[in-house]
Amino acid sequence: MSLVYFCRYSASIARHWQDLLETALGETVLLGPPHGNLGADDLAAVDVAIVANPAPGLLAQMPNLRFVQSLWAGVDGLLADSSVPEHLPLARLVDPNLATAMAEAVATHVLGLHRQLPAYRAQQADVVWKPHHQPLAAECPVGILGMGEMGKASAAMLRALGFPVLGWSRSAGPAALDEVLARAHILVNLLPLTPETRHILAAPLFARMRPGAGLINFGRGGHQVVADIIAALDAGVLSHAVLDVFETEPLPADSPLWLHPKVTVTPHVAAETDSRTAAHCAAGNIRAFRAGRPVTGLVDRARGY
Ligand code: NAP
Protein backbone atom coordinates (compact mmCIF):
# COMPACT_ATOMS: atom_id res chain seq x y z
CA MET A 1 0.00 0.00 0.00
CA SER A 2 1.13 3.60 -0.61
CA LEU A 3 1.19 6.95 1.04
CA VAL A 4 0.23 10.15 -0.70
CA TYR A 5 0.83 13.73 0.39
CA PHE A 6 -1.50 16.54 -0.68
CA CYS A 7 -0.88 20.20 0.04
CA ARG A 8 -1.45 23.60 -1.43
CA TYR A 9 1.97 24.96 -0.49
CA SER A 10 4.46 25.92 -3.23
CA ALA A 11 6.16 23.06 -5.15
CA SER A 12 9.48 23.53 -3.30
CA ILE A 13 7.81 23.39 0.13
CA ALA A 14 5.79 20.35 -0.97
CA ARG A 15 8.98 18.52 -1.98
CA HIS A 16 10.68 19.51 1.30
CA TRP A 17 7.77 17.91 3.20
CA GLN A 18 7.82 14.88 0.92
CA ASP A 19 11.53 14.34 1.77
CA LEU A 20 10.93 14.71 5.51
CA LEU A 21 7.96 12.33 5.44
CA GLU A 22 9.84 9.71 3.43
CA THR A 23 12.75 9.87 5.88
CA ALA A 24 10.45 9.64 8.91
CA LEU A 25 8.41 6.78 7.43
CA GLY A 26 11.19 4.91 5.60
CA GLU A 27 9.05 4.48 2.47
CA THR A 28 8.08 6.31 -0.70
CA VAL A 29 5.51 9.07 -0.32
CA LEU A 30 3.73 10.01 -3.55
CA LEU A 31 3.13 13.69 -4.20
CA GLY A 32 -0.50 14.34 -5.11
CA PRO A 33 -2.00 17.18 -7.15
CA PRO A 34 -1.31 20.04 -7.73
CA HIS A 35 2.43 19.12 -7.60
CA GLY A 36 2.36 15.45 -8.68
CA ASN A 37 0.25 13.53 -11.19
CA LEU A 38 -1.17 10.23 -10.03
CA GLY A 39 -2.59 7.58 -12.37
CA ALA A 40 -5.56 5.35 -11.59
CA ASP A 41 -3.25 2.56 -10.36
CA ASP A 42 -1.47 4.94 -7.96
CA LEU A 43 -4.79 6.20 -6.59
CA ALA A 44 -6.06 2.65 -6.09
CA ALA A 45 -2.88 1.68 -4.18
CA VAL A 46 -3.07 4.50 -1.62
CA ASP A 47 -4.15 3.50 1.89
CA VAL A 48 -2.98 6.59 3.81
CA ALA A 49 -3.16 10.29 2.85
CA ILE A 50 -1.15 12.97 4.62
CA VAL A 51 -2.74 16.36 4.07
CA ALA A 52 -2.24 20.08 4.60
CA ASN A 53 -5.40 21.85 3.47
CA PRO A 54 -5.97 19.70 0.35
CA ALA A 55 -8.22 20.89 -2.47
CA PRO A 56 -11.81 19.64 -1.97
CA GLY A 57 -12.63 16.37 -3.72
CA LEU A 58 -9.10 14.88 -3.79
CA LEU A 59 -9.58 12.37 -0.96
CA ALA A 60 -12.68 10.91 -2.61
CA GLN A 61 -10.60 9.79 -5.61
CA MET A 62 -8.86 6.95 -3.70
CA PRO A 63 -11.09 3.90 -3.36
CA ASN A 64 -8.81 2.09 -0.88
CA LEU A 65 -7.98 5.02 1.39
CA ARG A 66 -8.20 3.92 5.04
CA PHE A 67 -6.67 6.79 7.07
CA VAL A 68 -6.03 10.54 6.75
CA GLN A 69 -3.36 12.35 8.79
CA SER A 70 -3.63 16.15 8.85
CA LEU A 71 -0.47 18.25 9.22
CA TRP A 72 -2.60 20.98 10.76
CA ALA A 73 -4.17 21.02 14.23
CA GLY A 74 -7.41 22.54 12.91
CA VAL A 75 -9.42 20.22 10.64
CA ASP A 76 -12.37 22.53 9.91
CA GLY A 77 -11.30 22.80 6.23
CA LEU A 78 -11.08 19.02 5.89
CA LEU A 79 -14.48 18.47 7.51
CA ALA A 80 -16.03 21.09 5.23
CA ASP A 81 -15.18 18.87 2.23
CA SER A 82 -18.44 16.96 1.79
CA SER A 83 -16.78 14.47 -0.57
CA VAL A 84 -14.62 13.00 2.24
CA PRO A 85 -16.20 9.59 2.99
CA GLU A 86 -18.04 9.50 6.35
CA HIS A 87 -16.36 6.29 7.56
CA LEU A 88 -12.77 7.51 6.96
CA PRO A 89 -10.76 8.01 10.19
CA LEU A 90 -9.10 11.47 10.27
CA ALA A 91 -6.37 12.53 12.72
CA ARG A 92 -5.42 16.14 13.40
CA LEU A 93 -1.81 17.04 14.17
CA VAL A 94 -0.83 16.67 17.82
CA ASP A 95 2.73 17.98 18.10
CA PRO A 96 4.14 19.28 21.41
CA ASN A 97 6.22 21.82 19.44
CA LEU A 98 3.06 23.29 17.92
CA ALA A 99 1.52 23.67 21.38
CA THR A 100 4.73 25.29 22.70
CA ALA A 101 4.72 27.73 19.78
CA MET A 102 1.10 28.62 20.56
CA ALA A 103 1.89 29.06 24.26
CA GLU A 104 4.73 31.45 23.36
CA ALA A 105 2.40 33.49 21.14
CA VAL A 106 -0.29 33.61 23.82
CA ALA A 107 2.23 34.64 26.49
CA THR A 108 3.67 37.34 24.22
CA HIS A 109 0.35 38.98 23.48
CA VAL A 110 -1.13 38.53 26.96
CA LEU A 111 1.96 40.22 28.41
CA GLY A 112 1.72 42.92 25.72
CA LEU A 113 -1.88 43.74 26.64
CA HIS A 114 -1.22 43.40 30.38
CA ARG A 115 1.79 45.75 30.17
CA GLN A 116 -0.32 48.20 28.08
CA LEU A 117 1.91 48.16 25.00
CA PRO A 118 -0.87 49.38 22.65
CA ALA A 119 -1.37 52.48 24.82
CA TYR A 120 2.37 53.26 24.99
CA ARG A 121 2.76 52.68 21.22
CA ALA A 122 -0.04 55.19 20.58
CA GLN A 123 1.48 57.65 23.07
CA GLN A 124 4.90 57.35 21.42
CA ALA A 125 3.36 58.16 18.02
CA ASP A 126 1.97 61.35 19.63
CA VAL A 127 5.19 62.09 21.59
CA VAL A 128 3.34 61.72 24.90
CA TRP A 129 5.12 60.85 28.19
CA LYS A 130 2.37 59.48 30.45
CA PRO A 131 2.88 56.55 32.84
CA HIS A 132 -0.11 54.29 33.59
CA HIS A 133 -0.63 52.28 36.80
CA GLN A 134 0.80 48.78 36.25
CA PRO A 135 -0.70 45.91 38.28
CA LEU A 136 1.09 42.57 38.58
CA ALA A 137 0.15 39.54 36.50
CA ALA A 138 -1.38 37.99 39.64
CA GLU A 139 -4.07 40.69 39.44
CA CYS A 140 -4.92 39.96 35.79
CA PRO A 141 -6.98 36.76 35.33
CA VAL A 142 -6.80 35.37 31.78
CA GLY A 143 -9.67 33.37 30.29
CA ILE A 144 -8.98 30.67 27.72
CA LEU A 145 -11.76 29.30 25.47
CA GLY A 146 -10.70 25.77 24.49
CA MET A 147 -8.54 23.76 26.88
CA GLY A 148 -7.16 21.25 24.39
CA GLU A 149 -3.52 20.83 23.30
CA MET A 150 -3.16 24.58 22.60
CA GLY A 151 -5.14 25.74 25.61
CA LYS A 152 -3.38 23.53 28.15
CA ALA A 153 0.13 24.51 26.99
CA SER A 154 -0.84 28.20 26.97
CA ALA A 155 -2.38 27.98 30.45
CA ALA A 156 0.78 26.37 31.82
CA MET A 157 2.99 29.12 30.40
CA LEU A 158 0.68 31.89 31.64
CA ARG A 159 0.55 30.36 35.12
CA ALA A 160 4.35 30.19 35.17
CA LEU A 161 4.35 33.94 34.48
CA GLY A 162 2.01 34.52 37.43
CA PHE A 163 -1.35 34.98 35.64
CA PRO A 164 -4.43 33.30 37.19
CA VAL A 165 -5.97 31.25 34.35
CA LEU A 166 -9.64 30.40 33.88
CA GLY A 167 -10.14 27.73 31.24
CA TRP A 168 -13.36 26.73 29.46
CA SER A 169 -13.97 23.63 27.40
CA ARG A 170 -16.95 21.75 25.97
CA SER A 171 -16.96 19.22 28.78
CA ALA A 172 -17.25 22.05 31.35
CA GLY A 173 -20.66 22.96 29.89
CA PRO A 174 -22.12 26.31 28.75
CA ALA A 175 -22.84 27.58 32.29
CA ALA A 176 -19.14 27.51 33.21
CA LEU A 177 -18.48 30.15 30.56
CA ASP A 178 -20.17 32.87 32.64
CA GLU A 179 -17.48 32.95 35.33
CA VAL A 180 -14.67 32.97 32.75
CA LEU A 181 -16.21 35.90 30.89
CA ALA A 182 -17.06 37.86 34.01
CA ARG A 183 -13.60 37.57 35.58
CA ALA A 184 -11.13 37.55 32.68
CA HIS A 185 -9.21 40.77 32.03
CA ILE A 186 -7.96 39.18 28.81
CA LEU A 187 -9.85 36.49 26.85
CA VAL A 188 -7.92 34.12 24.55
CA ASN A 189 -9.78 32.03 21.96
CA LEU A 190 -8.20 28.64 21.21
CA LEU A 191 -11.35 26.76 20.18
CA PRO A 192 -11.61 24.59 17.08
CA LEU A 193 -14.03 25.95 14.45
CA THR A 194 -17.21 23.85 14.57
CA PRO A 195 -20.90 24.60 13.94
CA GLU A 196 -21.22 25.25 17.70
CA THR A 197 -18.28 27.67 17.95
CA ARG A 198 -18.69 29.59 14.66
CA HIS A 199 -19.22 33.31 15.39
CA ILE A 200 -18.84 32.83 19.16
CA LEU A 201 -16.74 36.01 19.34
CA ALA A 202 -19.67 38.37 18.81
CA ALA A 203 -21.76 41.01 20.60
CA PRO A 204 -23.73 38.62 22.89
CA LEU A 205 -20.47 37.17 24.29
CA PHE A 206 -18.81 40.60 24.59
CA ALA A 207 -21.83 41.81 26.61
CA ARG A 208 -21.13 39.09 29.20
CA MET A 209 -17.43 40.05 29.50
CA ARG A 210 -15.77 42.28 32.06
CA PRO A 211 -15.99 45.81 30.55
CA GLY A 212 -12.73 46.88 28.88
CA ALA A 213 -11.26 43.36 28.62
CA GLY A 214 -8.72 42.51 25.93
CA LEU A 215 -9.45 39.88 23.26
CA ILE A 216 -7.00 37.54 21.54
CA ASN A 217 -8.24 35.27 18.74
CA PHE A 218 -5.73 32.59 17.74
CA GLY A 219 -8.41 30.02 16.78
CA ARG A 220 -10.01 30.59 13.37
CA GLY A 221 -11.41 33.62 11.52
CA GLY A 222 -14.82 31.94 11.49
CA HIS A 223 -15.01 32.39 15.26
CA GLN A 224 -15.23 36.19 15.03
CA VAL A 225 -17.83 38.68 13.82
CA VAL A 226 -15.63 41.56 12.69
CA ALA A 227 -18.38 44.22 12.78
CA ASP A 228 -19.18 43.27 16.40
CA ILE A 229 -15.51 43.40 17.41
CA ILE A 230 -15.10 46.87 15.90
CA ALA A 231 -18.33 48.09 17.55
CA ALA A 232 -17.18 46.69 20.93
CA LEU A 233 -13.76 48.35 20.59
CA ASP A 234 -15.29 51.69 19.61
CA ALA A 235 -17.70 51.55 22.56
CA GLY A 236 -14.95 50.58 25.04
CA VAL A 237 -16.59 47.20 25.73
CA LEU A 238 -13.29 45.70 24.56
CA SER A 239 -10.01 47.58 25.09
CA HIS A 240 -7.94 45.91 22.35
CA ALA A 241 -8.15 42.93 19.98
CA VAL A 242 -5.20 40.83 18.80
CA LEU A 243 -6.34 38.90 15.71
CA ASP A 244 -4.20 36.26 13.97
CA VAL A 245 -6.90 34.51 11.92
CA PHE A 246 -9.50 35.78 9.47
CA GLU A 247 -12.38 34.46 7.33
CA THR A 248 -10.40 35.53 4.25
CA GLU A 249 -6.64 35.10 4.38
CA PRO A 250 -4.57 37.07 3.51
CA LEU A 251 -6.68 39.75 5.20
CA PRO A 252 -7.93 42.00 2.33
CA ALA A 253 -6.20 45.39 2.09
CA ASP A 254 -9.52 47.21 2.52
CA SER A 255 -10.38 45.51 5.82
CA PRO A 256 -11.06 48.13 8.53
CA LEU A 257 -9.06 45.93 10.93
CA TRP A 258 -5.71 46.92 9.38
CA LEU A 259 -5.84 50.55 10.46
CA HIS A 260 -8.00 50.33 13.58
CA PRO A 261 -5.99 51.81 16.48
CA LYS A 262 -7.24 49.17 18.90
CA VAL A 263 -6.49 46.15 16.70
CA THR A 264 -3.25 44.20 16.31
CA VAL A 265 -3.18 42.07 13.14
CA THR A 266 -0.78 39.15 12.69
CA PRO A 267 -0.76 36.95 9.55
CA HIS A 268 -1.87 33.52 10.92
CA VAL A 269 1.47 32.90 12.61
CA ALA A 270 0.46 32.17 16.22
CA ALA A 271 1.65 28.58 15.87
CA GLU A 272 3.18 27.35 12.65
CA THR A 273 3.56 23.64 11.97
CA ASP A 274 7.23 22.75 12.44
CA SER A 275 8.02 20.42 9.54
CA ARG A 276 10.85 18.64 11.40
CA THR A 277 8.75 17.52 14.37
CA ALA A 278 5.39 17.31 12.59
CA ALA A 279 6.74 14.78 10.06
CA HIS A 280 7.77 12.53 12.97
CA CYS A 281 4.43 12.94 14.76
CA ALA A 282 2.57 12.09 11.53
CA ALA A 283 4.81 9.08 10.86
CA GLY A 284 4.30 7.75 14.39
CA ASN A 285 0.54 8.03 14.00
CA ILE A 286 0.55 6.32 10.59
CA ARG A 287 2.63 3.43 11.95
CA ALA A 288 0.22 3.12 14.89
CA PHE A 289 -2.78 3.07 12.56
CA ARG A 290 -1.30 0.40 10.32
CA ALA A 291 -0.35 -1.71 13.36
CA GLY A 292 -3.87 -1.42 14.78
CA ARG A 293 -2.70 0.64 17.77
CA PRO A 294 -4.55 3.79 19.00
CA VAL A 295 -3.73 6.99 17.09
CA THR A 296 -3.49 10.45 18.63
CA GLY A 297 -5.77 13.30 17.60
CA LEU A 298 -8.51 11.15 16.12
CA VAL A 299 -11.28 13.52 14.96
CA ASP A 300 -14.81 12.98 16.23
CA ARG A 301 -16.94 13.90 13.20
CA ALA A 302 -20.07 14.44 15.31
CA ARG A 303 -18.30 16.99 17.54
CA GLY A 304 -16.46 18.54 14.60
CA TYR A 305 -12.96 18.41 16.13
P1 NAP B 1 -8.05 20.26 20.69
O1 NAP B 1 -6.91 19.62 21.42
O2 NAP B 1 -8.99 19.42 19.89
O3 NAP B 1 -8.88 21.05 21.80
C1 NAP B 1 -10.09 21.68 21.54
C2 NAP B 1 -10.63 22.28 22.82
O4 NAP B 1 -11.78 23.07 22.52
C3 NAP B 1 -11.08 21.21 23.84
O5 NAP B 1 -10.78 21.63 25.15
C4 NAP B 1 -12.58 21.17 23.63
O6 NAP B 1 -13.33 20.77 24.76
C5 NAP B 1 -12.86 22.62 23.32
N1 NAP B 1 -14.13 22.78 22.60
C6 NAP B 1 -14.48 22.27 21.41
N2 NAP B 1 -15.74 22.63 21.08
C7 NAP B 1 -16.19 23.38 22.11
C8 NAP B 1 -17.42 24.02 22.39
N3 NAP B 1 -18.46 23.98 21.54
N4 NAP B 1 -17.53 24.71 23.55
C9 NAP B 1 -16.52 24.75 24.43
N5 NAP B 1 -15.31 24.15 24.24
C10 NAP B 1 -15.17 23.47 23.09
O7 NAP B 1 -7.53 21.39 19.71
P2 NAP B 1 -6.13 22.15 19.75
O8 NAP B 1 -5.03 21.30 19.21
O9 NAP B 1 -5.97 22.75 21.11
O10 NAP B 1 -6.37 23.31 18.67
C11 NAP B 1 -7.44 24.24 18.86
C12 NAP B 1 -7.55 25.12 17.62
O11 NAP B 1 -6.46 26.05 17.58
C13 NAP B 1 -7.45 24.39 16.28
O12 NAP B 1 -8.68 23.78 15.93
C14 NAP B 1 -7.11 25.53 15.35
O13 NAP B 1 -8.30 26.12 14.85
C15 NAP B 1 -6.39 26.55 16.25
N6 NAP B 1 -4.97 26.70 15.87
C16 NAP B 1 -4.58 27.92 15.41
C17 NAP B 1 -3.25 28.11 15.05
C18 NAP B 1 -2.76 29.47 14.60
O14 NAP B 1 -1.60 29.59 14.15
N7 NAP B 1 -3.53 30.52 14.71
C19 NAP B 1 -2.33 27.06 15.15
C20 NAP B 1 -2.78 25.83 15.64
C21 NAP B 1 -4.12 25.65 16.01
P3 NAP B 1 -13.16 19.29 25.42
O15 NAP B 1 -11.82 19.32 26.12
O16 NAP B 1 -14.30 19.19 26.37
O17 NAP B 1 -13.23 18.31 24.28
PDB file of C-alpha atoms and ligand atoms in Angstrom, residues 73-76 92-93 98 102 146-151 168-172 190-194 196-197 218-220 223 244-245 268-272 303 305, ligand 1:
ATOM      1  CA  ALA A  73      -4.170  21.018  14.233  1.00  0.00           C
ATOM      2  CA  GLY A  74      -7.409  22.539  12.906  1.00  0.00           C
ATOM      3  CA  VAL A  75      -9.420  20.221  10.640  1.00  0.00           C
ATOM      4  CA  ASP A  76     -12.367  22.528   9.905  1.00  0.00           C
ATOM      5  CA  ARG A  92      -5.425  16.139  13.397  1.00  0.00           C
ATOM      6  CA  LEU A  93      -1.811  17.040  14.168  1.00  0.00           C
ATOM      7  CA  LEU A  98       3.064  23.290  17.922  1.00  0.00           C
ATOM      8  CA  MET A 102       1.101  28.625  20.556  1.00  0.00           C
ATOM      9  CA  GLY A 146     -10.701  25.769  24.487  1.00  0.00           C
ATOM     10  CA  MET A 147      -8.542  23.756  26.878  1.00  0.00           C
ATOM     11  CA  GLY A 148      -7.156  21.245  24.386  1.00  0.00           C
ATOM     12  CA  GLU A 149      -3.524  20.834  23.301  1.00  0.00           C
ATOM     13  CA  MET A 150      -3.156  24.578  22.602  1.00  0.00           C
ATOM     14  CA  GLY A 151      -5.141  25.744  25.609  1.00  0.00           C
ATOM     15  CA  TRP A 168     -13.358  26.727  29.461  1.00  0.00           C
ATOM     16  CA  SER A 169     -13.972  23.631  27.403  1.00  0.00           C
ATOM     17  CA  ARG A 170     -16.950  21.754  25.965  1.00  0.00           C
ATOM     18  CA  SER A 171     -16.956  19.219  28.777  1.00  0.00           C
ATOM     19  CA  ALA A 172     -17.248  22.048  31.355  1.00  0.00           C
ATOM     20  CA  LEU A 190      -8.199  28.638  21.207  1.00  0.00           C
ATOM     21  CA  LEU A 191     -11.350  26.757  20.185  1.00  0.00           C
ATOM     22  CA  PRO A 192     -11.610  24.593  17.078  1.00  0.00           C
ATOM     23  CA  LEU A 193     -14.025  25.951  14.453  1.00  0.00           C
ATOM     24  CA  THR A 194     -17.211  23.853  14.571  1.00  0.00           C
ATOM     25  CA  GLU A 196     -21.219  25.254  17.704  1.00  0.00           C
ATOM     26  CA  THR A 197     -18.279  27.668  17.953  1.00  0.00           C
ATOM     27  CA  PHE A 218      -5.729  32.593  17.737  1.00  0.00           C
ATOM     28  CA  GLY A 219      -8.414  30.019  16.783  1.00  0.00           C
ATOM     29  CA  ARG A 220     -10.011  30.593  13.369  1.00  0.00           C
ATOM     30  CA  HIS A 223     -15.008  32.391  15.256  1.00  0.00           C
ATOM     31  CA  ASP A 244      -4.201  36.262  13.971  1.00  0.00           C
ATOM     32  CA  VAL A 245      -6.900  34.510  11.921  1.00  0.00           C
ATOM     33  CA  HIS A 268      -1.866  33.525  10.920  1.00  0.00           C
ATOM     34  CA  VAL A 269       1.467  32.898  12.612  1.00  0.00           C
ATOM     35  CA  ALA A 270       0.464  32.173  16.215  1.00  0.00           C
ATOM     36  CA  ALA A 271       1.655  28.580  15.874  1.00  0.00           C
ATOM     37  CA  GLU A 272       3.183  27.347  12.650  1.00  0.00           C
ATOM     38  CA  ARG A 303     -18.300  16.987  17.542  1.00  0.00           C
ATOM     39  CA  TYR A 305     -12.957  18.408  16.127  1.00  0.00           C
TER      40      TYR A 305
HETATM   41  P1  NAP B   1      -8.046  20.255  20.692  1.00  0.00           P
HETATM   42  O1  NAP B   1      -6.907  19.618  21.420  1.00  0.00           O
HETATM   43  O2  NAP B   1      -8.988  19.419  19.890  1.00  0.00           O
HETATM   44  O3  NAP B   1      -8.878  21.047  21.803  1.00  0.00           O
HETATM   45  C1  NAP B   1     -10.094  21.681  21.536  1.00  0.00           C
HETATM   46  C2  NAP B   1     -10.631  22.276  22.824  1.00  0.00           C
HETATM   47  O4  NAP B   1     -11.784  23.067  22.517  1.00  0.00           O
HETATM   48  C3  NAP B   1     -11.081  21.207  23.840  1.00  0.00           C
HETATM   49  O5  NAP B   1     -10.777  21.628  25.153  1.00  0.00           O
HETATM   50  C4  NAP B   1     -12.580  21.169  23.627  1.00  0.00           C
HETATM   51  O6  NAP B   1     -13.328  20.773  24.763  1.00  0.00           O
HETATM   52  C5  NAP B   1     -12.860  22.621  23.318  1.00  0.00           C
HETATM   53  N1  NAP B   1     -14.129  22.781  22.599  1.00  0.00           N
HETATM   54  C6  NAP B   1     -14.479  22.270  21.407  1.00  0.00           C
HETATM   55  N2  NAP B   1     -15.737  22.634  21.077  1.00  0.00           N
HETATM   56  C7  NAP B   1     -16.191  23.379  22.115  1.00  0.00           C
HETATM   57  C8  NAP B   1     -17.419  24.023  22.386  1.00  0.00           C
HETATM   58  N3  NAP B   1     -18.456  23.983  21.540  1.00  0.00           N
HETATM   59  N4  NAP B   1     -17.534  24.707  23.551  1.00  0.00           N
HETATM   60  C9  NAP B   1     -16.515  24.746  24.429  1.00  0.00           C
HETATM   61  N5  NAP B   1     -15.309  24.146  24.239  1.00  0.00           N
HETATM   62  C10 NAP B   1     -15.169  23.472  23.087  1.00  0.00           C
HETATM   63  O7  NAP B   1      -7.531  21.390  19.708  1.00  0.00           O
HETATM   64  P2  NAP B   1      -6.126  22.154  19.754  1.00  0.00           P
HETATM   65  O8  NAP B   1      -5.034  21.301  19.213  1.00  0.00           O
HETATM   66  O9  NAP B   1      -5.966  22.750  21.108  1.00  0.00           O
HETATM   67  O10 NAP B   1      -6.374  23.309  18.671  1.00  0.00           O
HETATM   68  C11 NAP B   1      -7.443  24.241  18.856  1.00  0.00           C
HETATM   69  C12 NAP B   1      -7.551  25.123  17.623  1.00  0.00           C
HETATM   70  O11 NAP B   1      -6.460  26.046  17.579  1.00  0.00           O
HETATM   71  C13 NAP B   1      -7.449  24.392  16.277  1.00  0.00           C
HETATM   72  O12 NAP B   1      -8.678  23.775  15.933  1.00  0.00           O
HETATM   73  C14 NAP B   1      -7.108  25.532  15.345  1.00  0.00           C
HETATM   74  O13 NAP B   1      -8.300  26.124  14.854  1.00  0.00           O
HETATM   75  C15 NAP B   1      -6.388  26.549  16.252  1.00  0.00           C
HETATM   76  N6  NAP B   1      -4.973  26.702  15.872  1.00  0.00           N
HETATM   77  C16 NAP B   1      -4.581  27.917  15.407  1.00  0.00           C
HETATM   78  C17 NAP B   1      -3.253  28.108  15.053  1.00  0.00           C
HETATM   79  C18 NAP B   1      -2.755  29.467  14.601  1.00  0.00           C
HETATM   80  O14 NAP B   1      -1.602  29.593  14.151  1.00  0.00           O
HETATM   81  N7  NAP B   1      -3.531  30.515  14.714  1.00  0.00           N
HETATM   82  C19 NAP B   1      -2.332  27.060  15.154  1.00  0.00           C
HETATM   83  C20 NAP B   1      -2.777  25.827  15.643  1.00  0.00           C
HETATM   84  C21 NAP B   1      -4.116  25.650  16.014  1.00  0.00           C
HETATM   85  P3  NAP B   1     -13.163  19.291  25.416  1.00  0.00           P
HETATM   86  O15 NAP B   1     -11.821  19.320  26.123  1.00  0.00           O
HETATM   87  O16 NAP B   1     -14.296  19.190  26.372  1.00  0.00           O
HETATM   88  O17 NAP B   1     -13.226  18.311  24.278  1.00  0.00           O
END
